[in-house]
Short mmCIF file of C-alpha atoms in Angstrom, two decimals:
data_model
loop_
_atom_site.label_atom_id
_atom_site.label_comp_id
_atom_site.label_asym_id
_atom_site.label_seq_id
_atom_site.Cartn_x
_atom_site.Cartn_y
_atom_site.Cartn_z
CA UNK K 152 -23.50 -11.83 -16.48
CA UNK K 153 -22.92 -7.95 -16.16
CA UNK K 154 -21.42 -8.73 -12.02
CA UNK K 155 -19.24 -11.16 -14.07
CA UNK K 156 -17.86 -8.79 -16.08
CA UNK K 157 -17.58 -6.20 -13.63
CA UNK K 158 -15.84 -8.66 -11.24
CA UNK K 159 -13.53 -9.43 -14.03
CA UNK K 160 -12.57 -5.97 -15.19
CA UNK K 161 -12.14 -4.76 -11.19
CA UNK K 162 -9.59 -6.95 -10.73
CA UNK K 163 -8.06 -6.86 -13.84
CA UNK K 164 -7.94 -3.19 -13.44
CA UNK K 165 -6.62 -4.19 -9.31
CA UNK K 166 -3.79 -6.11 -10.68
CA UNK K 167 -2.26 -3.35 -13.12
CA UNK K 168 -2.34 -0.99 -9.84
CA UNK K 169 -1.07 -3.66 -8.11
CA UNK K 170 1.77 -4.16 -10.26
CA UNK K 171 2.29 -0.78 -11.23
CA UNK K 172 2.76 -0.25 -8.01
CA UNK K 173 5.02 -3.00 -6.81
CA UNK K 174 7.28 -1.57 -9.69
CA UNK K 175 7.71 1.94 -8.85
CA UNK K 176 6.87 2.70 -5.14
CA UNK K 177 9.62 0.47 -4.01
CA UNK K 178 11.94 2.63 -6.29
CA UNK K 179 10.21 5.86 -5.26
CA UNK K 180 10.33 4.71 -1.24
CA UNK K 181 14.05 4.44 -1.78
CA UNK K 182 14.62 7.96 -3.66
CA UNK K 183 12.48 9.41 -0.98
CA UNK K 184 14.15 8.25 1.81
CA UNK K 185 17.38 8.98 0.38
CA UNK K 186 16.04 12.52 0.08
CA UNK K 187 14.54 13.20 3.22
CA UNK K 188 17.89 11.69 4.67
CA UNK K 189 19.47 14.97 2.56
CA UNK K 190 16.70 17.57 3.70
CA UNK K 191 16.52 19.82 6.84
CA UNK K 192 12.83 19.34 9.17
CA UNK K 193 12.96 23.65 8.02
CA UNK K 194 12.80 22.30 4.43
CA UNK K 195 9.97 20.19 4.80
CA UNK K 196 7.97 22.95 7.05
CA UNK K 197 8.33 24.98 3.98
CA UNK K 198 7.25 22.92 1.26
CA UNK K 199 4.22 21.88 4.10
CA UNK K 200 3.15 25.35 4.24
CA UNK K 201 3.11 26.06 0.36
CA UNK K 202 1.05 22.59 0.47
CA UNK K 203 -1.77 23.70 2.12
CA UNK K 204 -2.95 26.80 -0.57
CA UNK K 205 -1.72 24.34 -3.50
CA UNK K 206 -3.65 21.06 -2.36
CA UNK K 207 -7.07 22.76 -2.03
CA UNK K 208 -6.67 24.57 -5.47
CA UNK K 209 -5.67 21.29 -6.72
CA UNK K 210 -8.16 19.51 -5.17
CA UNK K 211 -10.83 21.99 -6.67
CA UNK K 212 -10.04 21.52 -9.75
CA UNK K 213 -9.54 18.04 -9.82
CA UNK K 214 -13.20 17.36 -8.64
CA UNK K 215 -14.86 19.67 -10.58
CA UNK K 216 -15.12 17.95 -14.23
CA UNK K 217 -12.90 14.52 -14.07
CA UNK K 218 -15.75 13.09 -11.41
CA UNK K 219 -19.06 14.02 -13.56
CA UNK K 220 -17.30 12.57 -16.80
CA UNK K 221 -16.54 9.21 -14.77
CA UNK K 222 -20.23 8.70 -13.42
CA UNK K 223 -21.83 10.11 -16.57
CA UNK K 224 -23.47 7.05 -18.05
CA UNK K 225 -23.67 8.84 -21.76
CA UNK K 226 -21.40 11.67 -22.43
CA UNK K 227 -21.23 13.58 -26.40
CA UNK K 228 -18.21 15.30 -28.34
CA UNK K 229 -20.19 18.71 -27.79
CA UNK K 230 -20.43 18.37 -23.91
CA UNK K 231 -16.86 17.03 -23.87
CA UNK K 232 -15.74 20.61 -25.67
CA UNK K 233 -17.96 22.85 -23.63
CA UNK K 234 -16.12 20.70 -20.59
CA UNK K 235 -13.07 21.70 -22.22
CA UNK K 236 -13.50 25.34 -22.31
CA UNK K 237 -14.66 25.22 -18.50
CA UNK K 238 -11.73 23.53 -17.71
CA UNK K 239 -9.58 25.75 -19.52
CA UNK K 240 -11.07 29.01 -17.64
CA UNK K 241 -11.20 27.42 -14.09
CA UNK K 242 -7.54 26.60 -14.46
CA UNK K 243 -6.21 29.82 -16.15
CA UNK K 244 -8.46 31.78 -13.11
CA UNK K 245 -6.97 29.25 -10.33
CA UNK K 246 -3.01 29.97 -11.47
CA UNK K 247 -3.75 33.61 -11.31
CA UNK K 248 -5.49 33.22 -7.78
CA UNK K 249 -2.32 31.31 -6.63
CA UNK K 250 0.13 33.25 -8.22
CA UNK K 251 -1.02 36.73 -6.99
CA UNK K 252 -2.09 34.92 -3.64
CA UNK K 253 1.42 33.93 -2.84
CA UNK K 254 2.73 36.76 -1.02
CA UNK K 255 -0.41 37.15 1.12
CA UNK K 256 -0.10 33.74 2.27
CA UNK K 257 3.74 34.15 3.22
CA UNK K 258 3.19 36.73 5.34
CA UNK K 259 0.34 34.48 7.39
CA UNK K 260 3.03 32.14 7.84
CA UNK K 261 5.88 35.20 8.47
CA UNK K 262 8.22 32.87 5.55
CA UNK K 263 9.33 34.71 2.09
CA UNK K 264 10.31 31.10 0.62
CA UNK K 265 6.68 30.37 0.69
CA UNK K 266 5.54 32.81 -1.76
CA UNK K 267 8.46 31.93 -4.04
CA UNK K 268 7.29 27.95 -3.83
CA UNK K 269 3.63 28.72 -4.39
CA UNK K 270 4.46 31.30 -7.79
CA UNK K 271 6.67 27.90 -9.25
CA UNK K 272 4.12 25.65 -8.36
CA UNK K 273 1.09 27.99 -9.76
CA UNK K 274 2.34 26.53 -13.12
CA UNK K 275 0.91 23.24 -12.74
CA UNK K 276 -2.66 24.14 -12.88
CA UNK K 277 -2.17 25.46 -16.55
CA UNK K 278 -0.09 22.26 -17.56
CA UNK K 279 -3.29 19.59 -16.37
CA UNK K 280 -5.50 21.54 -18.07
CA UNK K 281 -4.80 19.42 -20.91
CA UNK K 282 -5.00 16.26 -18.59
CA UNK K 283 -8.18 16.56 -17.50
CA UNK K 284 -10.70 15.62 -20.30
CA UNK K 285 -8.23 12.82 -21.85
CA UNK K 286 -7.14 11.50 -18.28
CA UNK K 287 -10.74 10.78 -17.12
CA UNK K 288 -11.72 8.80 -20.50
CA UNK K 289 -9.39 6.73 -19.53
CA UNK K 290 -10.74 6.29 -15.79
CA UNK K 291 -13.96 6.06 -17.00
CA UNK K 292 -13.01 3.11 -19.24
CA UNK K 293 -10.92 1.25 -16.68
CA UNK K 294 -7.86 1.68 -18.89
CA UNK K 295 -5.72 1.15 -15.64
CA UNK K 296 -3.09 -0.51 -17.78
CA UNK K 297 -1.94 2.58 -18.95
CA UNK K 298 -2.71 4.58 -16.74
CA UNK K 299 -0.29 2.43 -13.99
CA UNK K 300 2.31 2.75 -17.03
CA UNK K 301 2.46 6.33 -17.19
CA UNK K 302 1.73 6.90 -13.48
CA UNK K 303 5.37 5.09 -13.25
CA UNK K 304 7.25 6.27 -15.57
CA UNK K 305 6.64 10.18 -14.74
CA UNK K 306 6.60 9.19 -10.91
CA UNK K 307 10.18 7.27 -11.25
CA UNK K 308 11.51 10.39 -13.07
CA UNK K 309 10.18 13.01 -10.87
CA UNK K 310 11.65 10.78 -7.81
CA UNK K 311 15.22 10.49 -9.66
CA UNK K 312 15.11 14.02 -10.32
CA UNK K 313 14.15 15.37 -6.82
CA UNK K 314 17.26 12.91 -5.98
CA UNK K 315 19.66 14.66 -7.99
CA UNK K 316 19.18 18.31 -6.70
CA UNK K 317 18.93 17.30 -3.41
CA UNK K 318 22.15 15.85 -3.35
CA UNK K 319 23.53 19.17 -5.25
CA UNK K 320 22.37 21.24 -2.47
CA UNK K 321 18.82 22.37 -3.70
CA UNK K 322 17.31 22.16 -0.86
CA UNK K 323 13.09 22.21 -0.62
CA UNK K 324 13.03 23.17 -4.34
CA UNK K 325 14.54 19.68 -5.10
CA UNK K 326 10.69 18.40 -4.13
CA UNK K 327 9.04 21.47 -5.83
CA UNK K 328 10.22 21.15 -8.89
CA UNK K 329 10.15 17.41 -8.91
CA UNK K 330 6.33 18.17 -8.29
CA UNK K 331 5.74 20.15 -11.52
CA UNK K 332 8.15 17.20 -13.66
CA UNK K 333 6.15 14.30 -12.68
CA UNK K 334 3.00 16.44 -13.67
CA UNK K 335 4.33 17.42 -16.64
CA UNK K 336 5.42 14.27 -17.59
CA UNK K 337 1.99 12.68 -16.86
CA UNK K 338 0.02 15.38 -18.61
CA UNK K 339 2.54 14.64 -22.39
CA UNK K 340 1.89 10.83 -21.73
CA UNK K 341 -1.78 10.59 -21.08
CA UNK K 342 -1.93 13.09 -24.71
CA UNK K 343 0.21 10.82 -26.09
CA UNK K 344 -1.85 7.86 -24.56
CA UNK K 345 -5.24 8.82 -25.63
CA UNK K 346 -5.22 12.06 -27.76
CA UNK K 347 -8.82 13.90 -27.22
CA UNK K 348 -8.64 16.07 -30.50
CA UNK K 349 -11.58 18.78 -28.77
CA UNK K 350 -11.91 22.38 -29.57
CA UNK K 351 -12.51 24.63 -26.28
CA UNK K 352 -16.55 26.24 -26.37
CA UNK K 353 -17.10 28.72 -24.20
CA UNK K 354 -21.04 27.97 -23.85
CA UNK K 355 -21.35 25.56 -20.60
CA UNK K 356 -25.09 25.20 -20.81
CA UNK K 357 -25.53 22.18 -22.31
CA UNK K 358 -23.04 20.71 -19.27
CA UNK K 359 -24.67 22.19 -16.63
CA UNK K 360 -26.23 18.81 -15.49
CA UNK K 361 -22.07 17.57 -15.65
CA UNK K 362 -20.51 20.40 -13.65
CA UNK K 363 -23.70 20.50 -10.92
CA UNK K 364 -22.80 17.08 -10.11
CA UNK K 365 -18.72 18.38 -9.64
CA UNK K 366 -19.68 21.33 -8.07
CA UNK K 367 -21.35 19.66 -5.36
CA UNK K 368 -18.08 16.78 -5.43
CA UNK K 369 -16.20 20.44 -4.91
CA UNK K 370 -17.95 21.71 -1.91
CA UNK K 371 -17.46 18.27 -0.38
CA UNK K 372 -13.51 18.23 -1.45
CA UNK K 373 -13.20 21.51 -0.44
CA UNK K 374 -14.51 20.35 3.25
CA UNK K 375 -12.38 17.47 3.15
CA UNK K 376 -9.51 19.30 1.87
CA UNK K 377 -9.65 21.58 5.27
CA UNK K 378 -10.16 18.08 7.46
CA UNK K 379 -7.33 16.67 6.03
CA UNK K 380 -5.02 20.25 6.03
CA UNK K 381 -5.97 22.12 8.92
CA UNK K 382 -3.38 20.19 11.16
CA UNK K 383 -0.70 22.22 9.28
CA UNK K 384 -2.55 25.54 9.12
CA UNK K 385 -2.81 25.90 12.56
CA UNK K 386 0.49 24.62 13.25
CA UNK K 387 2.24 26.77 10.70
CA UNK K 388 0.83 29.76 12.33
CA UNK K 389 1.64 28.57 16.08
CA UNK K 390 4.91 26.77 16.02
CA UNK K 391 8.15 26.89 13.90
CA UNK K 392 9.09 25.63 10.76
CA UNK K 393 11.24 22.82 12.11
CA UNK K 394 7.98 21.74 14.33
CA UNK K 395 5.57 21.80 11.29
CA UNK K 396 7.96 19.88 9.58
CA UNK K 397 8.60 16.71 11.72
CA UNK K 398 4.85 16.73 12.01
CA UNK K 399 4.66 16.54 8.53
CA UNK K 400 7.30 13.96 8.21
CA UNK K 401 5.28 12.09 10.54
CA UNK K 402 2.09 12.21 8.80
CA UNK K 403 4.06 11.73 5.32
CA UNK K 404 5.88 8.16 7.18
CA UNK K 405 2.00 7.37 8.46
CA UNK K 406 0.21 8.17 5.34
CA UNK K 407 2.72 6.86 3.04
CA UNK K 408 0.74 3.22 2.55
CA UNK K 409 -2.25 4.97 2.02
CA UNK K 410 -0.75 7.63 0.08
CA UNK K 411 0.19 5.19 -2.73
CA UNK K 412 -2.81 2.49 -2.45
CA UNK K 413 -6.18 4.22 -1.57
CA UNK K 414 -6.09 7.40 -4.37
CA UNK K 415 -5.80 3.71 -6.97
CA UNK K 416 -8.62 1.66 -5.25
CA UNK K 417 -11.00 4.42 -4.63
CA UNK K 418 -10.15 5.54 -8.68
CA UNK K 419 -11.67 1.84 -9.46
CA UNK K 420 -14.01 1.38 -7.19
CA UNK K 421 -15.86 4.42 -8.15
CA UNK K 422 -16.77 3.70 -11.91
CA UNK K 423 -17.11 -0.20 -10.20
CA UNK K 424 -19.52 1.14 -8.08
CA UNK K 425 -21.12 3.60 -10.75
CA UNK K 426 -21.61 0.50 -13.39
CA UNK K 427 -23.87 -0.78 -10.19
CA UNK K 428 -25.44 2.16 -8.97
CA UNK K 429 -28.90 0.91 -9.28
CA UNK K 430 -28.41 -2.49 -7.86
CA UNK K 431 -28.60 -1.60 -4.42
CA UNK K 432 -28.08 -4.76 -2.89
CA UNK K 433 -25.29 -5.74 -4.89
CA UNK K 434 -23.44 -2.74 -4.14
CA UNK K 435 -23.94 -2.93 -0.20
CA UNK K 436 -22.51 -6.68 -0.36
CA UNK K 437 -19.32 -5.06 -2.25
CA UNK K 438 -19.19 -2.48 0.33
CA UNK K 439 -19.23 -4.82 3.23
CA UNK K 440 -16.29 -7.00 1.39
CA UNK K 441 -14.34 -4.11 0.70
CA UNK K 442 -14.43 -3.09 4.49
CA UNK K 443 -13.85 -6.64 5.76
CA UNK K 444 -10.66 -6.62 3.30
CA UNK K 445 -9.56 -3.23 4.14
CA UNK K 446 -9.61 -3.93 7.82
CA UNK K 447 -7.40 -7.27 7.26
CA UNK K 448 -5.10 -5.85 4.93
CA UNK K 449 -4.38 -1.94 6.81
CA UNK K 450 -4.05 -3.46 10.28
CA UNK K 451 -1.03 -5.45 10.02
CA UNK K 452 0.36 -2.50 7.73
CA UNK K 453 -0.02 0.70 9.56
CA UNK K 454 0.17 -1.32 13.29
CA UNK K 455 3.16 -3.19 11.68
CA UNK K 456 4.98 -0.11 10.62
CA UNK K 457 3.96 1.73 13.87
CA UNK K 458 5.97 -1.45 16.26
CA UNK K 459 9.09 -0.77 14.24
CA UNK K 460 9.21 3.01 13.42
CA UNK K 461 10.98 3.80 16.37
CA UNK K 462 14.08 1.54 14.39
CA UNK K 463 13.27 2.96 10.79
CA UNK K 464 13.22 6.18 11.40
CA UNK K 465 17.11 6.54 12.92
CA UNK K 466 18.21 4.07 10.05
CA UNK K 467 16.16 4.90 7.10
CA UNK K 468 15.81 9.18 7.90
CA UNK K 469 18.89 9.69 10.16
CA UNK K 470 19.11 11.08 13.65
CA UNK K 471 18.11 14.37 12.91
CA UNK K 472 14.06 13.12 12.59
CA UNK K 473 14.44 11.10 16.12
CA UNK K 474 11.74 13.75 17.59
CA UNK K 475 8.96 12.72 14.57
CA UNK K 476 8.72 8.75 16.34
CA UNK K 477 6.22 9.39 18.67
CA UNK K 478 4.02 11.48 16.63
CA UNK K 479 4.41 8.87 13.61
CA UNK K 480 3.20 5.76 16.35
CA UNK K 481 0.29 7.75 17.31
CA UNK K 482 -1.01 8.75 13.56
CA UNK K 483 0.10 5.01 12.36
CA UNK K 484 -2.35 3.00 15.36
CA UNK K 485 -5.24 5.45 13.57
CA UNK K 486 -4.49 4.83 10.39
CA UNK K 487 -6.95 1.74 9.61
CA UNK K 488 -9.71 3.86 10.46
CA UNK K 489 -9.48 6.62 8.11
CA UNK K 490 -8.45 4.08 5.49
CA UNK K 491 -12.19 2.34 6.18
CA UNK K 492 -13.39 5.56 6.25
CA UNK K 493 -12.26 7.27 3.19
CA UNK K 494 -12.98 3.80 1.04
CA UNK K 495 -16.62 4.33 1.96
CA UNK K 496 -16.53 7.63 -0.50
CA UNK K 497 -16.67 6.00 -3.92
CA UNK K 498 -20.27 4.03 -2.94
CA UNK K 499 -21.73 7.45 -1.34
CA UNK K 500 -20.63 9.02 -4.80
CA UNK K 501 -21.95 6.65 -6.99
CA UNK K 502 -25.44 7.22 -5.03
CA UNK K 503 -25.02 10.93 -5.83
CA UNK K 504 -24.63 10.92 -1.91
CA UNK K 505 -22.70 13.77 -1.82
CA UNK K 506 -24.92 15.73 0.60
CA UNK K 507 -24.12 12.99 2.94
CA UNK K 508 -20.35 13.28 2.95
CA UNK K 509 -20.54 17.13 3.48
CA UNK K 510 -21.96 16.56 7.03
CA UNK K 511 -19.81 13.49 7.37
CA UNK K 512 -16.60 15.61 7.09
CA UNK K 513 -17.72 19.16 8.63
CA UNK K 514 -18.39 16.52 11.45
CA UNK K 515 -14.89 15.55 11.44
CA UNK K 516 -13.65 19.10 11.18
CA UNK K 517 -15.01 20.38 13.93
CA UNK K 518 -14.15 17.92 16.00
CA UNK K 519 -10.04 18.01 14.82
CA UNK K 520 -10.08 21.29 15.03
CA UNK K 521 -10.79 21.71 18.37
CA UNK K 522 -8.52 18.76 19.41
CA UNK K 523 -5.98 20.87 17.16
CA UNK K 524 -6.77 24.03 19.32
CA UNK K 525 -6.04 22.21 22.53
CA UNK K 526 -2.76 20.42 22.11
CA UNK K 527 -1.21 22.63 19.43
CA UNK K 528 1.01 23.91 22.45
CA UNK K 529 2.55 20.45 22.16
CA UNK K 530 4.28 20.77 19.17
CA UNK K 531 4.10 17.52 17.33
CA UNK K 532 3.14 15.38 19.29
CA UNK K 533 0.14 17.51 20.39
CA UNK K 534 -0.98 17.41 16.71
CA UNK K 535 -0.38 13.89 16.53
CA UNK K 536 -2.88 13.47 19.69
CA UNK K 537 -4.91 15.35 18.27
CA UNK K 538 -5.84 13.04 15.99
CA UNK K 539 -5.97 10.50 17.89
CA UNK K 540 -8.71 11.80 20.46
CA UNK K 541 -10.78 13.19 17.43
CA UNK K 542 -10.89 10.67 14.68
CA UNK K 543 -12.10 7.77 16.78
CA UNK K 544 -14.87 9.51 17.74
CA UNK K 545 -15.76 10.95 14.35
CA UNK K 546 -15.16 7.43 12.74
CA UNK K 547 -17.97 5.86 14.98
CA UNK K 548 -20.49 8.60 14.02
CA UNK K 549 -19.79 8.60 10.32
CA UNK K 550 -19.59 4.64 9.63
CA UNK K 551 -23.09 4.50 11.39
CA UNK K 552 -24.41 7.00 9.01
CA UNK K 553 -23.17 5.59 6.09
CA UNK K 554 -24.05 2.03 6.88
CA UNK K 555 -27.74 3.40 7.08
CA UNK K 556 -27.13 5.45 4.03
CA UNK K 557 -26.34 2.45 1.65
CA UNK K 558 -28.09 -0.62 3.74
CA UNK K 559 -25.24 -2.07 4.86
CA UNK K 560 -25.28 -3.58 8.21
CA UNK K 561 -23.58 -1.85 10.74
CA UNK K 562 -22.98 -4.72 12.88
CA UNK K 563 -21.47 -6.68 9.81
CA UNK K 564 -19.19 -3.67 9.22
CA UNK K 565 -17.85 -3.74 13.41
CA UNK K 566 -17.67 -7.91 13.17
CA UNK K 567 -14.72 -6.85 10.05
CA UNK K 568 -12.95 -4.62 12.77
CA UNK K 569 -12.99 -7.13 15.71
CA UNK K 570 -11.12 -9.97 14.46
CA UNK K 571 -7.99 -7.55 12.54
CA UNK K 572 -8.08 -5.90 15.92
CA UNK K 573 -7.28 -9.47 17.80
CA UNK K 574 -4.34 -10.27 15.38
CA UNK K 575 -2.98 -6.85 14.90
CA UNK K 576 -2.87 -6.57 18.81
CA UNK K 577 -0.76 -9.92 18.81
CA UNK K 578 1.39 -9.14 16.62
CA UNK K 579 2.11 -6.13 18.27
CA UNK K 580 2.34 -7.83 21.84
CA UNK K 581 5.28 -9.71 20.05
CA UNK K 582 6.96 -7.40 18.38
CA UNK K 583 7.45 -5.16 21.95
CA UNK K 584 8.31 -8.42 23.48
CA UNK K 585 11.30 -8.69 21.46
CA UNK K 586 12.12 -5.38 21.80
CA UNK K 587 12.52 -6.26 25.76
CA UNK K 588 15.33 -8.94 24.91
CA UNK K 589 16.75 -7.29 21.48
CA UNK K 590 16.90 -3.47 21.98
CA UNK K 591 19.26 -2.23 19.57
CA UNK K 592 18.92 -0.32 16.72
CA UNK K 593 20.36 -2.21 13.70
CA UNK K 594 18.68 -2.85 10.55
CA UNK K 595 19.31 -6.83 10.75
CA UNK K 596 16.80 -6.15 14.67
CA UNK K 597 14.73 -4.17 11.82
CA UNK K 598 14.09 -6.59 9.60
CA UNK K 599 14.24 -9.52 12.46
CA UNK K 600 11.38 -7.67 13.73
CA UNK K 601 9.19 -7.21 10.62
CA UNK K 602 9.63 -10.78 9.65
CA UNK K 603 8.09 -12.00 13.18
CA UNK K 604 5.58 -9.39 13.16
CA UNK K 605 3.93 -10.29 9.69
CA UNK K 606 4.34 -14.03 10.45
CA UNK K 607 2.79 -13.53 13.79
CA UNK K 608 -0.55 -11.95 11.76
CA UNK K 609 -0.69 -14.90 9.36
CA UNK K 610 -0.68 -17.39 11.47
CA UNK K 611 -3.09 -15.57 13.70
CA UNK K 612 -5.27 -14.72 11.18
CA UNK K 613 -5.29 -18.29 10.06
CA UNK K 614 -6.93 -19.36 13.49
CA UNK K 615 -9.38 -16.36 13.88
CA UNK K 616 -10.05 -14.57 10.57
CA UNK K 617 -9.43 -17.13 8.12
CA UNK K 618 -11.75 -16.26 5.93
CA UNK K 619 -10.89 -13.14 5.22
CA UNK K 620 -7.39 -14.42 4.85
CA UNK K 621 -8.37 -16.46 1.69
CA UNK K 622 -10.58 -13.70 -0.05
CA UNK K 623 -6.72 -11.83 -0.02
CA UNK K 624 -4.88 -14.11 -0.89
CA UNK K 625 -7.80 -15.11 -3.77
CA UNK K 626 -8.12 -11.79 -5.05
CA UNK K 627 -4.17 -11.33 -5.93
CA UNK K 628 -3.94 -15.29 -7.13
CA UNK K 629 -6.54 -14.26 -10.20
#
């Protein structure tokens, strides 16, 4: 009865981030696009660079408290106000860090504009301090409804606002500031949403148990935050700003998908995963599904996007971002891999299993790093490659580990890879086939191309991987 109810509210809570979703990130794509058309590759080098100090503060702070309050099974008033005054002194002491940091890091990366980006953005830290507490209630009672609703309406306003001062000349603080709007924004709606009337205490005793659990959760983001930024940090310090930048359009185009659609799923599936912590069998059948699904739905997305970037970029960027193609194939053919791999983390964290994803990811470091140390003399494509030679590798070491770590079966988890692989490969085949007899760029070749592609993986995936198939098309029919 309790899997029936979890079933129920998971994909309840999938469809709201579904639709949420469908609504805005079509709208967002567009303003984005229309932006980066606007934008210099020097812009986005800039704002890339700034990125690097602001994501791991951000991601400090956002695993510290909001993580323990989700898995808590019983959590008080008191603990929630001694939370509160820990959150309130981590994020005053991380804005002063970044704010008096800035300079420092410009001169690593020999650009003034940095420092001035980083001070701006420095604000943001004392604006979710107020998020925090009320916006992980609401995860951890799969209120997805409204969280999708305000997730939308501050995203579609930061994304028409960005718009408007790029087109009046604003340069990279048109994506700054639109940054520090849409957090705003989020921060007065989720108040407004669900109002957590707490006063800040000072004494964090009584939530040591909480903030051991997201200190741990830290030292693994922290790790992760390095795997997934050190691309750019060597880069900035090695090539120019223009170089960093179409690498970082490149990754942007590549991770866009996943960008928008794994940060939702992996908010679900950990307080899914959480309500069925103790049921280990249960949860390494959901694990296996999810991978089987994840596998059947990325593949024909990134591999589908990767056969006709060399046609969206020109049309949908402009000329000027012609050099970011290759790099942007290479990242996009990895892309279903680190998807699988990332969706593993909400069943190793519900197991406490955080240990286990330290080593996972200080395996993946090292071994990026290195690749990074290599081929950063190739600008971005050597980055790109980079990737490409290292994450492979790393993938096959951690899903082995993790399998054993949660009893799943590894060979069930490489039988969901093999068929995906067989129709994503034919669908490619066909899409470069047409290319031979239709080589023009044109967005009606675009759009030809796309069309035969994704009914090329249907129809494929009807004769070899129909069952996974219907569990898709099942999950978004309820």
């Amino acid at each position: 009865m309790e899997a029936d109810k979890l079933k129920v509210a998971v994909l309840h809570s999938l469809k709201w981030v579904v639709a949420g979703k469908v609504l805005t990130q079509v709208f967002r794509w567009v303003m984005t696009f229309w932006v980066i058309r606007l934008l210099t590759p020097e812009d986005y080098g800039l704002v890339a660079m700034a990125d690097v100090l602001l994501s791991f503060l951000m991601l400090i702070v956002g695993a510290l408290f909001s993580p323990a309050i989700v898995q808590s099974k019983h959590i008080d008033n008191l603990t929630l106000s001694r939370l509160f005054g820990g959150v309130l002194l981590v994020h005053s002491s991380v804005f002063l860090l970044q704010y008096f940091s800035a300079d420092l890091v410009a001169s690593y990366y020999n650009a003034d504009a940095v420092a001035d980006i980083l001070k701006v953005n420095a604000w943001c830290f004392l604006i979710l301090a107020f998020n925090v507490i009320p916006q992980a209630l609401l995860t951890r009672q799969m209120q997805f409804k409204k969280i999708s609703i305000i997730s939308a309406l501050s995203n579609i306003t930061a994304a028409v606002t960005t718009l408007l001062m790029a087109l009046n000349d604003y340069g990279y603080w048109s994506i700054v500031i639109g940054e520090v709007l849409s957090i705003t924004l989020k921060t007065i709606l989720v108040i407004a949403v669900n109002p957590v009337l707490l006063f800040p205490r000072f004494d964090l005793s009584a939530a040591s148990e909480y903030l051991k659990f997201g200190g741990i959760v830290v030292v693994h983001g922290i790790i992760f935050y390095i795997f997934t930024h050190v691309d750019v940090f060597i880069a900035g310090r090695y090539l120019s700003a223009a170089e960093v930048g179409l690498f970082a359009l490149s990754l942007q185009f590549a991770l866009m998908p996943q960008k928008k659609l794994l940060p939702l799923l992996k908010q679900i599936a950990f307080p899914a995963f959480s309500k069925i912590q103790d049921n280990t069998s249960k949860l390494a059948w959901y694990v296996e599904k999810v991978q089987r699904l994840s596998f059947t739905l990325t593949i024909p997305i990134f591999w589908g996007l990767a056969s006709v970037v060399d046609l969206a970029i020109p049309i949908i960027l402009g000329e000027k971002w012609i050099d970011a193609i290759y790099p942007c194939i290479i990242i996009l053919f990895m892309m279903p891999l680190r998807f699988s791999d990332e969706l593993f983390f909400p069943a190793l964290k519900s197991q406490r299993k955080v240990g286990h994803l330290i080593v996972n990811t200080l395996i993946a470091t090292t071994a990026l790093t290195i690749s990074l140390l290599l081929l950063v003399g190739y600008g971005a494509l050597g980055l790109a490659l980079a990737w490409l030679v290292s994450f492979p590798c790393v993938y096959t070491i951690n899903v082995t580990r993790n399998c054993n770590a949660l009893n799943v079966s590894l060979k069930a988890v490489g039988v969901c890879l093999i068929k995906p692989i067989v129709c994503g490969g034919v669908m490619v085949a066909t899409i470069f086939s047409m290319k031979l007899v239709i080589g023009n760029v044109s967005i009606c070749n675009m759009f030809l191309q796309i069309g035969i592609g994704a009914l090329t993986y249907v129809l494929t995936s009807f004769l070899f991987n129909r069952k996974s198939l219907k569990e898709l098309i099942f999950l978004f029919k309820r």
